[in-house]
Tab-separated table of C-alpha atoms and ligand atoms in Angstrom:
chain	number	residue	atom	x	y	z
A	11	MET	CA	3.805	112.399	-142.655
A	12	ARG	CA	2.154	111.689	-146.026
A	13	ILE	CA	2.186	108.550	-148.158
A	14	GLY	CA	2.365	108.477	-151.946
A	15	VAL	CA	2.255	105.587	-154.396
A	16	ASP	CA	3.735	105.637	-157.885
A	17	LEU	CA	1.844	102.998	-159.851
A	18	GLY	CA	3.922	102.407	-162.956
A	19	GLY	CA	3.965	99.852	-165.723
A	20	THR	CA	6.967	97.942	-164.375
A	21	LYS	CA	7.089	98.830	-160.675
A	22	ILE	CA	4.916	100.100	-157.873
A	23	GLU	CA	6.689	102.322	-155.376
A	24	ALA	CA	5.343	103.692	-152.108
A	25	ALA	CA	7.026	106.263	-149.878
A	26	ALA	CA	6.304	108.195	-146.723
A	27	LEU	CA	7.469	111.819	-146.666
A	28	ASP	CA	7.819	113.899	-143.545
A	29	GLU	CA	6.651	117.531	-143.456
A	30	HIS	CA	10.007	118.687	-144.852
A	31	GLY	CA	9.698	116.388	-147.862
A	32	ARG	CA	12.274	113.902	-146.630
A	33	VAL	CA	11.645	110.296	-147.626
A	34	VAL	CA	11.325	108.362	-144.372
A	35	VAL	CA	10.315	104.974	-145.765
A	36	ARG	CA	10.393	103.662	-149.314
A	37	GLU	CA	9.171	100.300	-150.590
A	38	ARG	CA	8.804	98.935	-154.107
A	39	VAL	CA	7.530	95.819	-155.876
A	40	PRO	CA	7.282	94.793	-159.531
A	41	THR	CA	3.884	95.598	-161.042
A	42	PRO	CA	2.023	92.277	-161.433
A	43	ALA	CA	0.606	93.461	-164.741
A	44	ALA	CA	0.457	89.958	-166.191
A	45	ASP	CA	-1.734	88.834	-163.281
A	46	GLY	CA	-4.400	91.395	-164.025
A	47	TYR	CA	-6.235	94.245	-162.399
A	48	ASP	CA	-7.129	92.676	-159.053
A	49	ALA	CA	-3.528	91.619	-158.487
A	50	ILE	CA	-2.395	95.209	-159.004
A	51	LEU	CA	-4.961	96.505	-156.491
A	52	ALA	CA	-3.772	93.909	-153.976
A	53	ALA	CA	-0.139	94.809	-154.570
A	54	VAL	CA	-0.847	98.494	-153.863
A	55	ARG	CA	-2.768	97.569	-150.713
A	56	ASP	CA	0.065	95.345	-149.436
A	57	LEU	CA	2.737	97.903	-150.239
A	58	VAL	CA	0.889	100.671	-148.366
A	59	ALA	CA	0.459	98.286	-145.429
A	60	ARG	CA	4.235	97.759	-145.349
A	61	VAL	CA	4.900	101.494	-145.261
A	62	GLU	CA	2.236	102.074	-142.622
A	63	ALA	CA	3.722	99.341	-140.475
A	64	GLU	CA	6.634	101.735	-140.031
A	65	VAL	CA	4.983	105.162	-139.955
A	66	GLY	CA	1.448	104.441	-138.755
A	67	PRO	CA	-1.879	104.657	-140.629
A	68	ARG	CA	-2.876	107.679	-142.744
A	69	ASP	CA	-6.366	108.996	-143.584
A	70	ALA	CA	-5.689	109.403	-147.307
A	71	ILE	CA	-3.188	108.094	-149.847
A	72	GLY	CA	-1.905	109.905	-152.952
A	73	ILE	CA	-1.553	107.841	-156.114
A	74	GLY	CA	0.274	108.770	-159.304
A	75	THR	CA	-0.125	106.727	-162.470
A	76	PRO	CA	0.160	107.154	-166.230
A	77	GLY	CA	-3.158	107.951	-167.875
A	78	ALA	CA	-6.035	109.919	-166.418
A	79	LEU	CA	-9.586	109.386	-165.269
A	80	SER	CA	-12.027	110.393	-167.963
A	81	PRO	CA	-14.341	113.147	-166.716
A	82	ALA	CA	-17.033	111.583	-168.916
A	83	THR	CA	-16.886	108.012	-167.624
A	84	GLY	CA	-14.824	108.135	-164.419
A	85	ARG	CA	-12.678	105.371	-165.887
A	86	LEU	CA	-8.948	105.426	-166.542
A	87	ARG	CA	-7.817	106.113	-170.097
A	88	ASN	CA	-4.453	106.408	-171.880
A	89	SER	CA	-2.503	104.195	-169.452
A	90	ASN	CA	0.375	102.123	-170.803
A	91	THR	CA	-0.524	99.484	-168.214
A	92	VAL	CA	-3.396	98.464	-170.400
A	93	CYS	CA	-5.274	96.343	-167.862
A	94	LEU	CA	-5.906	99.551	-165.883
A	95	ASN	CA	-7.675	101.215	-168.797
A	96	GLY	CA	-11.441	101.280	-168.513
A	97	GLN	CA	-11.306	100.693	-164.755
A	98	ARG	CA	-12.641	102.977	-162.035
A	99	LEU	CA	-9.179	103.036	-160.533
A	100	ASP	CA	-9.781	105.700	-157.873
A	101	ARG	CA	-12.907	104.011	-156.536
A	102	ASP	CA	-11.355	100.544	-156.575
A	103	LEU	CA	-8.157	101.678	-154.866
A	104	ALA	CA	-10.195	103.518	-152.232
A	105	HIS	CA	-12.077	100.276	-151.638
A	106	ALA	CA	-8.895	98.173	-151.502
A	107	LEU	CA	-7.196	100.615	-149.133
A	108	GLY	CA	-10.313	101.324	-147.082
A	109	ARG	CA	-9.956	105.113	-147.274
A	110	GLU	CA	-9.820	108.136	-149.549
A	111	VAL	CA	-7.316	108.163	-152.392
A	112	ARG	CA	-6.208	111.148	-154.482
A	113	LEU	CA	-5.249	110.085	-157.963
A	114	ALA	CA	-3.266	112.104	-160.478
A	115	ASN	CA	-1.429	111.577	-163.720
A	116	ASP	CA	2.297	110.797	-163.447
A	117	ALA	CA	3.276	113.995	-165.285
A	118	ASP	CA	1.119	115.988	-162.869
A	119	CYS	CA	2.884	114.302	-159.951
A	120	PHE	CA	6.236	115.163	-161.511
A	121	ALA	CA	5.214	118.825	-161.850
A	122	LEU	CA	3.908	118.956	-158.281
A	123	SER	CA	7.024	117.359	-156.820
A	124	GLU	CA	9.359	119.722	-158.649
A	125	ALA	CA	7.208	122.774	-157.856
A	126	ILE	CA	6.979	122.120	-154.128
A	127	ASP	CA	10.569	121.319	-153.223
A	128	GLY	CA	12.405	120.563	-156.440
A	129	ALA	CA	13.824	122.597	-159.306
A	130	GLY	CA	10.769	124.886	-159.372
A	131	ALA	CA	10.610	125.523	-155.631
A	132	GLY	CA	9.602	129.077	-154.802
A	133	ALA	CA	8.168	129.837	-158.253
A	134	ASP	CA	4.483	130.754	-158.556
A	135	VAL	CA	3.765	129.044	-161.871
A	136	VAL	CA	5.630	125.856	-162.797
A	137	PHE	CA	5.209	123.851	-165.986
A	138	GLY	CA	6.576	120.362	-165.487
A	139	VAL	CA	7.334	118.389	-168.620
A	140	ILE	CA	8.175	114.730	-169.021
A	141	VAL	CA	9.861	113.988	-172.338
A	142	GLY	CA	10.858	110.363	-172.546
A	143	THR	CA	9.152	107.658	-174.563
A	144	GLY	CA	6.183	110.049	-174.678
A	145	THR	CA	5.608	113.708	-173.925
A	146	GLY	CA	3.409	114.850	-171.043
A	147	GLY	CA	3.083	117.822	-168.791
A	148	GLY	CA	1.455	119.294	-165.718
A	149	LEU	CA	0.858	122.766	-164.350
A	150	VAL	CA	1.269	123.875	-160.757
A	151	VAL	CA	0.144	127.304	-159.588
A	152	ASN	CA	1.068	128.458	-156.092
A	153	ARG	CA	1.989	124.903	-155.079
A	154	ARG	CA	-1.340	123.497	-156.247
A	155	LEU	CA	-1.892	121.242	-159.198
A	156	LEU	CA	-4.112	122.866	-161.798
A	157	ARG	CA	-7.010	120.515	-162.430
A	158	GLY	CA	-9.233	121.710	-165.235
A	159	PRO	CA	-12.706	120.434	-166.149
A	160	ASN	CA	-11.272	118.125	-168.811
A	161	ALA	CA	-8.383	116.772	-166.717
A	162	ILE	CA	-5.879	117.720	-169.421
A	163	ALA	CA	-4.157	120.835	-168.039
A	164	GLY	CA	-0.568	120.911	-169.277
A	165	GLU	CA	-1.063	118.166	-171.858
A	166	TRP	CA	0.813	119.725	-174.741
A	167	GLY	CA	2.225	116.522	-176.307
A	168	HIS	CA	-0.587	116.087	-178.805
A	169	ASP	CA	-0.827	119.630	-180.023
A	170	ALA	CA	0.634	120.111	-183.469
A	171	LEU	CA	4.219	121.344	-183.645
A	172	PRO	CA	3.835	125.132	-184.048
A	173	TRP	CA	5.375	127.239	-186.846
A	174	PRO	CA	6.092	124.131	-188.961
A	175	THR	CA	8.411	124.366	-191.925
A	176	ASP	CA	7.316	122.904	-195.244
A	177	ASP	CA	9.333	119.733	-194.677
A	178	GLU	CA	7.706	119.248	-191.265
A	179	ARG	CA	4.224	119.015	-192.763
A	180	PRO	CA	2.137	116.935	-192.280
A	181	GLY	CA	4.636	115.352	-189.891
A	182	PRO	CA	5.070	111.820	-188.539
A	183	GLU	CA	2.049	109.703	-187.697
A	184	CYS	CA	1.164	109.664	-184.002
A	185	TYR	CA	-0.504	106.837	-182.080
A	186	CYS	CA	-3.299	109.305	-181.200
A	187	GLY	CA	-4.442	109.281	-184.823
A	188	ARG	CA	-3.106	112.678	-185.877
A	189	ARG	CA	0.137	113.704	-187.529
A	190	GLY	CA	2.901	116.054	-186.498
A	191	CYS	CA	2.108	116.045	-182.758
A	192	VAL	CA	4.758	117.641	-180.527
A	193	GLU	CA	5.417	114.167	-179.089
A	194	THR	CA	6.320	112.741	-182.496
A	195	TRP	CA	9.177	115.267	-182.728
A	196	LEU	CA	10.431	115.773	-179.183
A	197	SER	CA	10.201	112.357	-177.481
A	198	GLY	CA	13.175	109.996	-177.454
A	199	PRO	CA	11.655	107.766	-180.164
A	200	GLY	CA	10.642	110.901	-182.079
A	201	LEU	CA	14.206	112.203	-182.032
A	202	ALA	CA	15.548	108.821	-183.141
A	203	ALA	CA	12.990	108.579	-185.956
A	204	ASP	CA	13.899	112.051	-187.204
A	205	HIS	CA	17.570	111.047	-187.258
A	206	ALA	CA	16.735	107.857	-189.157
A	207	ARG	CA	14.725	109.786	-191.762
A	208	ALA	CA	17.603	112.213	-192.280
A	209	THR	CA	20.539	109.786	-192.244
A	210	GLY	CA	19.166	106.256	-192.651
A	211	GLU	CA	20.742	105.284	-189.325
A	212	ALA	CA	18.586	103.632	-186.663
A	213	ILE	CA	20.197	104.705	-183.373
A	214	ASP	CA	18.620	105.960	-180.158
A	215	ALA	CA	18.699	109.427	-178.613
A	216	ILE	CA	21.612	108.637	-176.277
A	217	GLU	CA	23.744	107.388	-179.163
A	218	ILE	CA	22.821	110.417	-181.265
A	219	ALA	CA	23.927	112.731	-178.438
A	220	ALA	CA	27.174	110.790	-177.989
A	221	ARG	CA	27.989	110.999	-181.703
A	222	ALA	CA	27.140	114.702	-181.787
A	223	ALA	CA	29.550	115.266	-178.893
A	224	MET	CA	32.259	113.536	-180.948
A	225	GLY	CA	31.624	115.948	-183.788
A	226	GLU	CA	29.548	113.823	-186.175
A	227	ALA	CA	27.763	116.296	-188.439
A	228	GLY	CA	24.607	114.250	-189.045
A	229	ALA	CA	24.016	113.765	-185.338
A	230	GLN	CA	24.680	117.432	-184.634
A	231	ALA	CA	22.179	118.426	-187.294
A	232	THR	CA	19.570	116.131	-185.721
A	233	LEU	CA	20.050	117.763	-182.315
A	234	GLU	CA	19.827	121.200	-183.940
A	235	ARG	CA	16.446	120.343	-185.473
A	236	HIS	CA	15.286	118.886	-182.164
A	237	VAL	CA	16.290	121.995	-180.203
A	238	GLY	CA	14.536	124.251	-182.688
A	239	ARG	CA	11.329	122.244	-182.411
A	240	PHE	CA	11.585	122.092	-178.639
A	241	ALA	CA	11.948	125.884	-178.519
A	242	ARG	CA	8.892	126.367	-180.714
A	243	ALA	CA	6.782	123.915	-178.715
A	244	LEU	CA	7.698	125.521	-175.383
A	245	SER	CA	7.143	129.010	-176.803
A	246	MET	CA	3.548	128.034	-177.440
A	247	VAL	CA	3.213	127.073	-173.763
A	248	ILE	CA	4.892	130.293	-172.593
A	249	ASN	CA	2.559	132.363	-174.753
A	250	VAL	CA	-0.493	130.749	-173.141
A	251	VAL	CA	0.571	130.115	-169.539
A	252	ASP	CA	3.646	132.334	-169.000
A	253	PRO	CA	5.269	130.083	-166.371
A	254	HIS	CA	8.101	131.288	-164.166
A	255	VAL	CA	9.896	127.958	-164.447
A	256	ILE	CA	9.764	125.042	-166.879
A	257	VAL	CA	11.207	121.834	-165.424
A	258	LEU	CA	12.197	119.002	-167.736
A	259	GLY	CA	12.030	115.338	-166.761
A	260	GLY	CA	12.136	111.986	-168.552
A	261	GLY	CA	15.019	110.462	-170.489
A	262	VAL	CA	15.367	113.294	-173.009
A	263	SER	CA	15.844	115.790	-170.148
A	264	ASN	CA	19.294	114.251	-169.584
A	265	LEU	CA	20.588	115.876	-172.780
A	266	PRO	CA	22.596	118.702	-171.193
A	267	HIS	CA	22.650	121.057	-174.172
A	268	LEU	CA	18.904	121.688	-173.992
A	269	TYR	CA	19.049	124.118	-171.075
A	270	GLU	CA	21.115	126.694	-172.946
A	271	ALA	CA	20.187	125.938	-176.524
A	272	ILE	CA	16.400	126.114	-176.137
A	273	PRO	CA	16.278	129.522	-174.369
A	274	GLU	CA	18.628	130.857	-177.060
A	275	ARG	CA	15.955	130.006	-179.612
A	276	TRP	CA	12.611	130.621	-177.935
A	277	GLY	CA	12.851	134.429	-177.879
A	278	GLU	CA	12.049	134.399	-181.586
A	279	TYR	CA	8.617	132.892	-180.912
A	280	VAL	CA	7.547	134.201	-177.500
A	281	PHE	CA	5.354	137.271	-177.929
A	282	SER	CA	7.370	139.457	-175.590
A	283	ASP	CA	10.491	141.604	-175.807
A	284	VAL	CA	12.101	139.607	-172.997
A	285	VAL	CA	11.693	135.989	-171.809
A	286	LYS	CA	12.301	135.601	-168.089
A	287	THR	CA	11.057	132.013	-167.898
A	288	ARG	CA	13.771	129.661	-166.619
A	289	LEU	CA	14.313	126.229	-168.183
A	290	VAL	CA	15.842	123.815	-165.666
A	291	PRO	CA	16.519	120.091	-165.227
A	292	ASN	CA	14.561	118.264	-162.542
A	293	ALA	CA	15.909	117.896	-159.026
A	294	HIS	CA	14.269	114.649	-157.934
A	295	GLY	CA	14.732	112.411	-160.975
A	296	ASP	CA	12.846	109.125	-160.815
A	297	SER	CA	11.618	109.930	-157.293
A	298	SER	CA	9.328	112.692	-158.511
A	299	GLY	CA	6.441	110.322	-159.218
A	300	VAL	CA	6.167	108.987	-155.707
A	301	ARG	CA	7.008	112.346	-154.125
A	302	GLY	CA	4.352	114.170	-156.136
A	303	ALA	CA	1.806	111.492	-155.266
A	304	ALA	CA	2.511	112.062	-151.575
A	305	TRP	CA	2.077	115.834	-152.024
A	306	LEU	CA	-1.433	115.204	-153.405
A	307	VAL	CA	-2.497	114.529	-149.822
B	428	LIG	ZN1	-0.601	112.669	-181.015
């Protein structure tokens, strides 16, 4: 039995998995973000206590959360739960829980969950991608999360969109300070912004997909541009990492056309005569965060 915690901006979820990956116990509470950092630590502690009341105490707890610990400072950075930023989250959670914790980024937990017993099960190299409000990624090799010296393995969202056309330069402004990042094109808001620039209509990705399905030309053209950019961005990853499987998660991964349309396009950019990489939707959906956190242990 292993326990994982998914510490998100709106909810904290804890689950115990048995050795076959079955969820035995699951508990969740709203994240008390408005009450500050100490309240969040206490909420995690109490939630783990509730799970352990049913499955017994564990020696270590896996934690998944947006953002990552800076290798330079040991403090969390890039979290959308802003009161966590600048904190020594791993140390403080270990103190609150009274034992070792293993902390990883939420996209890394997604990749690990899908690689171990999800859509990438059985594959040696799995690139897990979350494309929702942002764009993140994680790499799993032989069922182990790749953790590089900079703690950024798989983070492709803030690379520049490769092979840009003239009208894609310099590209939309990104919150990271650069322009034309992959995230500014592929994420849900990025897709919606591209549609708005082309048509003047401010509608979200789901509405764009619905209108495209009904045959609206402007919406179809937006999805065509999006697929082409997605194919280019993933080709860059394939050329560097050559994964066996790429698993998509996040809201944008629910667009069903991606899984045929992207592989039809990426052969043009991958530096190989054949592309055997499979592009697949995730198997565990929203549960991947807490499942991947448990697999950290
Ligand atoms: Zn960026």
